[in-house]
Amino acid sequence: MHTDGTISIRVNGEHRRVTDGLSLAELASELGFVPEKIAVERNLAVVPRSTLAEVKVEDGDELEIVHFVGGGDHAGPVDEDRWTVAGRSFRSRLIVGTGKYRTLEENAAAVVAAGAEIVTVAVRRVNISDPKAPMLTDYIDPKLYTYLPNTAGCFTADEAIRTLRLAREAGGWDLVKLEVLGEARTLYPDMVETLRATEILAKEGFLPMVYCVDDPIAAKRLEDAGAVAVMPLGAPIGSGLGIQNQVTIRLIKEGAGVPVIVDAGVGTASDAAVAMELGCDGVLMNTAIAEAREPMLMAAAMKAAVEAGRLAYRAGRMGKRRYADPSSPLAGLI
């Protein structure tokens, strides 16, 4: 249970926070449904309708609520357009960070507004002087979201490897985000150290998603070394400049056999849409949402932009022309 008296659950695939102690019938009523007209599956087990008023919703529950609707097979199957990394499948192509927010409550609300399924988390020492201080896991439940431990702030391969070994021990995570920075001013990746760390981590059973320069040769070397995803920067971390070199991002995507995630530099929704229109599998961002005047609104905007950019990529844009081409025929004018 969270400190505000709520618990985290998923209802029909969507994350929700609800008041602790609700029965399934009460939850259905809160959602606007008549309990007598629905069926509920709780954690893969069907709950008899006669017991909906007695069964309490618990933290971490996965609920499916269904009813009858008119229809047949004319609509065809729903295309969820999922993507996969290291054998794990996701709907959302927007990955968000968990730093720079004013409060943990704001951070959790932004994650929900973004529709994210993966969140990056930094590995830091516990606060020994205040062991009861709020923790991220109190607000963003690792049972409901995929935590992606990262090595933010590491400047050598050894520091990054040590950090991720601790992260795996703390939470059992093997899917991780690796970044090894070259200097504090630009926060550009040190590709020599990054490549060395990737090779070692892969041999130890980690599944590293790797932050890298926007260089197709470097990205391919990381893939060959064991990276399960390559994450080229769009612009310097926290700059908000947007994708500075669309050509190299597209080349990385064309040559990659693993997912390509634009990481760093996104400032607004149009930047996220561009990344997706280039064919990238996803976008990772933190500052663009956390430092927006209204983080929840920006999170929602980024969600819409990623979805729109992906649809545009799948649709295939029109060709660019040097001269005008009329939409209406010129023959037969009055």
Short mmCIF file of C-alpha atoms in Angstrom, two decimals:
data_model
loop_
_atom_site.label_atom_id
_atom_site.label_comp_id
_atom_site.label_asym_id
_atom_site.label_seq_id
_atom_site.Cartn_x
_atom_site.Cartn_y
_atom_site.Cartn_z
CA MET A 1 0.00 0.00 0.00
CA HIS A 2 1.22 3.53 -0.78
CA THR A 3 1.60 6.19 1.89
CA ASP A 4 -1.57 7.94 0.67
CA GLY A 5 -3.72 4.88 1.35
CA THR A 6 -3.93 3.72 -2.25
CA ILE A 7 -2.76 0.57 -3.98
CA SER A 8 -1.55 -0.03 -7.54
CA ILE A 9 -3.36 -2.40 -9.87
CA ARG A 10 -3.84 -3.00 -13.59
CA VAL A 11 -7.35 -3.03 -15.06
CA ASN A 12 -7.65 -4.27 -18.65
CA GLY A 13 -3.96 -3.56 -19.16
CA GLU A 14 -4.02 -0.03 -17.75
CA HIS A 15 -2.31 1.07 -14.53
CA ARG A 16 -4.56 2.53 -11.84
CA ARG A 17 -4.21 3.61 -8.23
CA VAL A 18 -7.31 2.94 -6.15
CA THR A 19 -8.31 3.21 -2.51
CA ASP A 20 -7.18 0.29 -0.40
CA GLY A 21 -9.98 -1.98 0.85
CA LEU A 22 -12.30 -1.80 -2.16
CA SER A 23 -14.20 -4.92 -3.13
CA LEU A 24 -14.36 -5.93 -6.78
CA ALA A 25 -18.00 -4.88 -6.88
CA GLU A 26 -17.14 -1.45 -5.43
CA LEU A 27 -14.32 -1.05 -7.92
CA ALA A 28 -16.66 -1.91 -10.79
CA SER A 29 -19.16 0.67 -9.56
CA GLU A 30 -16.43 3.32 -9.28
CA LEU A 31 -15.49 2.58 -12.89
CA GLY A 32 -19.11 3.10 -13.92
CA PHE A 33 -20.18 -0.52 -14.43
CA VAL A 34 -23.04 -2.52 -12.96
CA PRO A 35 -21.47 -5.51 -11.14
CA GLU A 36 -24.36 -7.78 -12.21
CA LYS A 37 -23.53 -7.16 -15.90
CA ILE A 38 -19.80 -7.89 -15.96
CA ALA A 39 -17.37 -10.76 -15.46
CA VAL A 40 -14.04 -10.35 -13.66
CA GLU A 41 -10.80 -12.26 -13.97
CA ARG A 42 -8.33 -11.63 -11.16
CA ASN A 43 -4.72 -12.73 -11.64
CA LEU A 44 -5.79 -15.19 -14.37
CA ALA A 45 -8.55 -16.73 -12.21
CA VAL A 46 -12.24 -16.06 -12.90
CA VAL A 47 -14.02 -14.61 -9.86
CA PRO A 48 -17.59 -15.93 -9.40
CA ARG A 49 -20.03 -13.06 -9.83
CA SER A 50 -21.74 -13.99 -6.57
CA THR A 51 -18.54 -13.17 -4.66
CA LEU A 52 -17.65 -9.82 -6.25
CA ALA A 53 -18.88 -7.92 -3.19
CA GLU A 54 -16.72 -10.06 -0.89
CA VAL A 55 -13.40 -10.28 -2.75
CA LYS A 56 -11.10 -7.37 -1.92
CA VAL A 57 -8.76 -5.78 -4.46
CA GLU A 58 -5.12 -6.21 -3.45
CA ASP A 59 -1.94 -4.35 -4.37
CA GLY A 60 -0.48 -5.63 -7.63
CA ASP A 61 -3.69 -7.30 -8.84
CA GLU A 62 -4.10 -7.82 -12.59
CA LEU A 63 -7.80 -7.51 -13.43
CA GLU A 64 -9.71 -8.15 -16.64
CA ILE A 65 -13.29 -6.86 -16.69
CA VAL A 66 -15.49 -7.91 -19.62
CA HIS A 67 -19.09 -7.67 -20.77
CA PHE A 68 -21.03 -8.60 -23.87
CA VAL A 69 -21.07 -6.33 -26.91
CA GLY A 70 -22.56 -6.76 -30.34
CA GLY A 71 -20.11 -7.86 -33.01
CA GLY A 72 -18.57 -10.57 -35.12
CA ASP A 73 -15.33 -11.15 -36.94
CA HIS A 74 -15.76 -8.37 -39.52
CA ALA A 75 -13.41 -5.98 -37.74
CA GLY A 76 -10.38 -8.23 -37.91
CA PRO A 77 -7.72 -8.59 -35.24
CA VAL A 78 -6.45 -5.55 -33.36
CA ASP A 79 -2.94 -4.58 -34.42
CA GLU A 80 -1.16 -3.71 -31.20
CA ASP A 81 2.11 -2.99 -33.01
CA ARG A 82 4.20 -4.22 -30.11
CA TRP A 83 7.99 -4.15 -29.99
CA THR A 84 10.37 -6.61 -28.39
CA VAL A 85 13.72 -6.30 -26.63
CA ALA A 86 15.61 -9.33 -25.31
CA GLY A 87 12.48 -11.47 -25.72
CA ARG A 88 10.25 -9.09 -23.74
CA SER A 89 7.29 -7.50 -25.48
CA PHE A 90 5.89 -4.02 -24.83
CA ARG A 91 3.05 -1.87 -26.17
CA SER A 92 4.38 1.56 -25.22
CA ARG A 93 7.36 2.85 -27.18
CA LEU A 94 7.93 5.71 -24.75
CA ILE A 95 10.46 5.03 -21.99
CA VAL A 96 10.68 7.62 -19.24
CA GLY A 97 13.20 8.50 -16.57
CA THR A 98 12.60 9.08 -12.88
CA GLY A 99 14.80 12.07 -12.08
CA LYS A 100 14.35 15.86 -11.69
CA TYR A 101 10.69 15.75 -10.64
CA ARG A 102 9.59 17.98 -7.78
CA THR A 103 8.04 15.09 -5.89
CA LEU A 104 7.72 11.33 -6.18
CA GLU A 105 3.95 11.77 -6.52
CA GLU A 106 4.47 13.99 -9.56
CA ASN A 107 6.90 11.46 -11.00
CA ALA A 108 4.39 8.63 -10.62
CA ALA A 109 1.59 10.70 -12.16
CA ALA A 110 3.77 11.60 -15.15
CA VAL A 111 4.59 7.93 -15.76
CA VAL A 112 0.88 7.14 -15.86
CA ALA A 113 0.14 10.08 -18.20
CA ALA A 114 2.93 8.94 -20.53
CA GLY A 115 1.49 5.44 -20.71
CA ALA A 116 5.01 4.11 -20.16
CA GLU A 117 5.75 0.50 -19.31
CA ILE A 118 9.51 0.89 -18.80
CA VAL A 119 11.12 3.40 -16.42
CA THR A 120 14.82 4.03 -15.96
CA VAL A 121 16.08 4.15 -12.38
CA ALA A 122 19.42 5.28 -11.03
CA VAL A 123 21.30 3.20 -8.48
CA ARG A 124 22.23 5.24 -5.40
CA ARG A 125 23.19 4.60 -1.78
CA VAL A 126 20.35 4.25 0.72
CA ASN A 127 19.83 7.06 3.22
CA ILE A 128 21.23 5.47 6.38
CA SER A 129 20.27 8.49 8.49
CA ASP A 130 16.60 8.15 7.48
CA PRO A 131 15.75 4.55 6.61
CA LYS A 132 12.02 5.37 6.50
CA ALA A 133 12.39 8.06 3.83
CA PRO A 134 10.02 7.56 0.86
CA MET A 135 11.45 5.39 -1.90
CA LEU A 136 10.67 5.31 -5.61
CA THR A 137 9.24 1.79 -5.29
CA ASP A 138 6.56 3.21 -2.95
CA TYR A 139 5.17 5.23 -5.86
CA ILE A 140 6.14 3.37 -9.05
CA ASP A 141 5.52 -0.31 -8.40
CA PRO A 142 8.19 -2.61 -9.92
CA LYS A 143 5.52 -5.31 -10.15
CA LEU A 144 3.58 -3.12 -12.60
CA TYR A 145 6.45 -1.47 -14.48
CA THR A 146 9.70 -2.77 -15.92
CA TYR A 147 12.51 -1.12 -14.00
CA LEU A 148 15.55 -0.39 -16.17
CA PRO A 149 18.52 0.24 -13.82
CA ASN A 150 20.99 2.62 -15.42
CA THR A 151 24.56 3.72 -14.80
CA ALA A 152 23.98 7.46 -14.89
CA GLY A 153 27.02 9.30 -13.55
CA CYS A 154 29.53 6.52 -14.30
CA PHE A 155 32.69 7.60 -16.13
CA THR A 156 34.50 4.27 -16.39
CA ALA A 157 33.54 0.76 -17.44
CA ASP A 158 34.50 -0.56 -14.00
CA GLU A 159 32.17 1.90 -12.23
CA ALA A 160 29.29 0.98 -14.53
CA ILE A 161 29.82 -2.78 -14.15
CA ARG A 162 30.01 -2.51 -10.37
CA THR A 163 26.80 -0.45 -10.30
CA LEU A 164 24.85 -2.95 -12.38
CA ARG A 165 26.09 -5.91 -10.39
CA LEU A 166 24.65 -4.21 -7.29
CA ALA A 167 21.41 -3.45 -9.15
CA ARG A 168 21.00 -7.09 -10.12
CA GLU A 169 21.59 -8.16 -6.54
CA ALA A 170 19.09 -5.58 -5.24
CA GLY A 171 16.24 -6.33 -7.61
CA GLY A 172 17.19 -9.31 -9.77
CA TRP A 173 17.23 -7.16 -12.91
CA ASP A 174 19.26 -8.33 -15.88
CA LEU A 175 17.74 -5.95 -18.48
CA VAL A 176 19.75 -2.80 -17.82
CA LYS A 177 20.70 0.52 -19.39
CA LEU A 178 24.43 1.07 -19.78
CA GLU A 179 25.96 4.49 -20.16
CA VAL A 180 29.62 5.34 -19.61
CA LEU A 181 30.25 9.07 -19.89
CA GLY A 182 33.40 10.66 -21.23
CA GLU A 183 33.26 13.99 -19.41
CA ALA A 184 30.96 16.03 -17.22
CA ARG A 185 30.61 19.03 -19.56
CA THR A 186 29.07 17.32 -22.60
CA LEU A 187 27.96 14.02 -21.03
CA TYR A 188 28.89 12.37 -24.31
CA PRO A 189 29.53 8.62 -24.07
CA ASP A 190 33.07 7.27 -23.92
CA MET A 191 32.70 4.63 -26.62
CA VAL A 192 35.93 2.76 -25.75
CA GLU A 193 34.81 2.23 -22.16
CA THR A 194 31.21 1.64 -23.24
CA LEU A 195 32.23 -1.14 -25.61
CA ARG A 196 34.42 -2.76 -22.95
CA ALA A 197 31.62 -2.66 -20.39
CA THR A 198 29.12 -4.09 -22.90
CA GLU A 199 31.35 -7.10 -23.62
CA ILE A 200 31.89 -7.86 -19.92
CA LEU A 201 28.24 -7.40 -18.93
CA ALA A 202 27.01 -9.60 -21.78
CA LYS A 203 29.37 -12.37 -20.71
CA GLU A 204 27.97 -12.11 -17.17
CA GLY A 205 24.42 -12.65 -18.38
CA PHE A 206 23.24 -9.05 -18.42
CA LEU A 207 21.02 -7.74 -21.22
CA PRO A 208 22.44 -4.25 -21.80
CA MET A 209 20.57 -1.52 -23.64
CA VAL A 210 23.41 0.83 -24.46
CA TYR A 211 23.59 4.63 -24.73
CA CYS A 212 25.92 5.59 -27.56
CA VAL A 213 26.97 8.25 -30.05
CA ASP A 214 24.90 8.63 -33.22
CA ASP A 215 27.40 6.63 -35.26
CA PRO A 216 26.24 3.58 -37.24
CA ILE A 217 29.66 1.89 -37.00
CA ALA A 218 29.82 2.29 -33.22
CA ALA A 219 26.25 1.08 -32.88
CA LYS A 220 26.96 -2.06 -34.88
CA ARG A 221 30.04 -2.83 -32.77
CA LEU A 222 27.94 -2.57 -29.63
CA GLU A 223 25.39 -4.97 -31.10
CA ASP A 224 28.17 -7.43 -31.97
CA ALA A 225 29.48 -7.11 -28.40
CA GLY A 226 26.14 -8.14 -26.89
CA ALA A 227 23.95 -5.04 -26.68
CA VAL A 228 20.26 -6.01 -26.84
CA ALA A 229 19.35 -2.47 -27.93
CA VAL A 230 21.37 0.53 -29.05
CA MET A 231 20.37 3.99 -27.80
CA PRO A 232 21.96 6.76 -29.87
CA LEU A 233 21.73 10.29 -28.53
CA GLY A 234 19.61 12.79 -30.40
CA ALA A 235 21.47 15.68 -28.77
CA PRO A 236 23.39 16.16 -25.50
CA ILE A 237 21.65 14.88 -22.37
CA GLY A 238 19.22 17.43 -20.94
CA SER A 239 19.73 19.90 -23.80
CA GLY A 240 16.25 19.73 -25.33
CA LEU A 241 17.74 20.50 -28.75
CA GLY A 242 15.95 17.69 -30.58
CA ILE A 243 17.51 15.25 -33.05
CA GLN A 244 20.52 16.96 -34.55
CA ASN A 245 21.46 14.36 -37.15
CA GLN A 246 18.55 12.53 -38.68
CA VAL A 247 20.77 10.95 -41.33
CA THR A 248 22.92 8.96 -38.91
CA ILE A 249 19.93 7.93 -36.77
CA ARG A 250 18.26 6.52 -39.89
CA LEU A 251 21.50 4.73 -40.89
CA ILE A 252 21.75 3.18 -37.42
CA LYS A 253 18.18 1.91 -37.69
CA GLU A 254 18.71 0.53 -41.20
CA GLY A 255 21.78 -1.44 -40.11
CA ALA A 256 20.61 -2.64 -36.70
CA GLY A 257 19.47 -6.13 -35.82
CA VAL A 258 18.31 -4.98 -32.37
CA PRO A 259 15.89 -2.22 -31.30
CA VAL A 260 17.04 1.37 -31.74
CA ILE A 261 15.90 3.83 -29.05
CA VAL A 262 16.63 7.56 -29.35
CA ASP A 263 18.03 8.55 -25.97
CA ALA A 264 18.72 12.13 -24.85
CA GLY A 265 18.08 15.53 -26.37
CA VAL A 266 14.31 15.38 -26.87
CA GLY A 267 12.74 18.70 -25.87
CA THR A 268 9.15 18.63 -27.06
CA ALA A 269 6.57 16.45 -28.74
CA SER A 270 7.68 17.14 -32.31
CA ASP A 271 11.16 15.79 -31.47
CA ALA A 272 9.63 12.51 -30.31
CA ALA A 273 7.51 12.29 -33.45
CA VAL A 274 10.59 12.80 -35.65
CA ALA A 275 12.42 9.97 -33.89
CA MET A 276 9.54 7.62 -34.59
CA GLU A 277 9.13 8.80 -38.19
CA LEU A 278 12.76 7.81 -38.74
CA GLY A 279 11.76 4.24 -37.90
CA CYS A 280 13.17 4.04 -34.39
CA ASP A 281 11.62 1.48 -32.06
CA GLY A 282 11.18 3.92 -29.21
CA VAL A 283 12.23 7.12 -27.45
CA LEU A 284 13.65 7.59 -23.95
CA MET A 285 13.30 10.91 -22.16
CA ASN A 286 13.40 12.46 -18.72
CA THR A 287 14.14 16.19 -18.64
CA ALA A 288 11.66 17.06 -21.40
CA ILE A 289 8.81 15.91 -19.18
CA ALA A 290 10.21 16.63 -15.71
CA GLU A 291 11.19 20.24 -16.48
CA ALA A 292 8.06 21.13 -18.45
CA ARG A 293 5.84 23.76 -16.85
CA GLU A 294 3.09 21.11 -16.65
CA PRO A 295 4.80 17.70 -16.56
CA MET A 296 1.58 15.68 -16.82
CA LEU A 297 0.45 17.60 -19.91
CA MET A 298 3.86 17.14 -21.52
CA ALA A 299 3.84 13.43 -20.68
CA ALA A 300 0.48 13.09 -22.43
CA ALA A 301 1.80 15.10 -25.38
CA MET A 302 4.85 12.84 -25.67
CA LYS A 303 2.64 9.75 -25.59
CA ALA A 304 0.53 11.11 -28.44
CA ALA A 305 3.61 12.21 -30.42
CA VAL A 306 5.27 8.80 -30.18
CA GLU A 307 2.08 7.10 -31.31
CA ALA A 308 1.53 9.56 -34.18
CA GLY A 309 5.14 9.32 -35.35
CA ARG A 310 4.97 5.55 -35.35
CA LEU A 311 1.73 5.56 -37.37
CA ALA A 312 3.28 7.98 -39.88
CA TYR A 313 6.31 5.73 -40.28
CA ARG A 314 4.13 2.69 -40.87
CA ALA A 315 1.96 4.61 -43.32
CA GLY A 316 4.97 5.68 -45.40
CA ARG A 317 5.30 9.37 -46.10
CA MET A 318 4.86 10.87 -49.55
CA GLY A 319 7.93 11.57 -51.60
CA LYS A 320 9.52 15.02 -51.49
CA ARG A 321 9.37 17.02 -54.73
CA ARG A 322 11.25 20.08 -55.94
CA TYR A 323 8.14 21.63 -57.49
CA ALA A 324 4.43 21.88 -56.78
CA ASP A 325 2.08 19.05 -57.70
CA PRO A 326 -1.63 20.03 -57.67
CA SER A 327 -4.06 17.99 -55.62
CA SER A 328 -6.87 18.65 -58.09
CA PRO A 329 -6.58 17.98 -61.84
CA LEU A 330 -5.92 21.05 -63.98
CA ALA A 331 -7.77 19.63 -67.00
CA GLY A 332 -11.41 20.63 -67.46
CA LEU A 333 -11.15 24.02 -65.76
CA ILE A 334 -13.96 26.50 -66.45
#
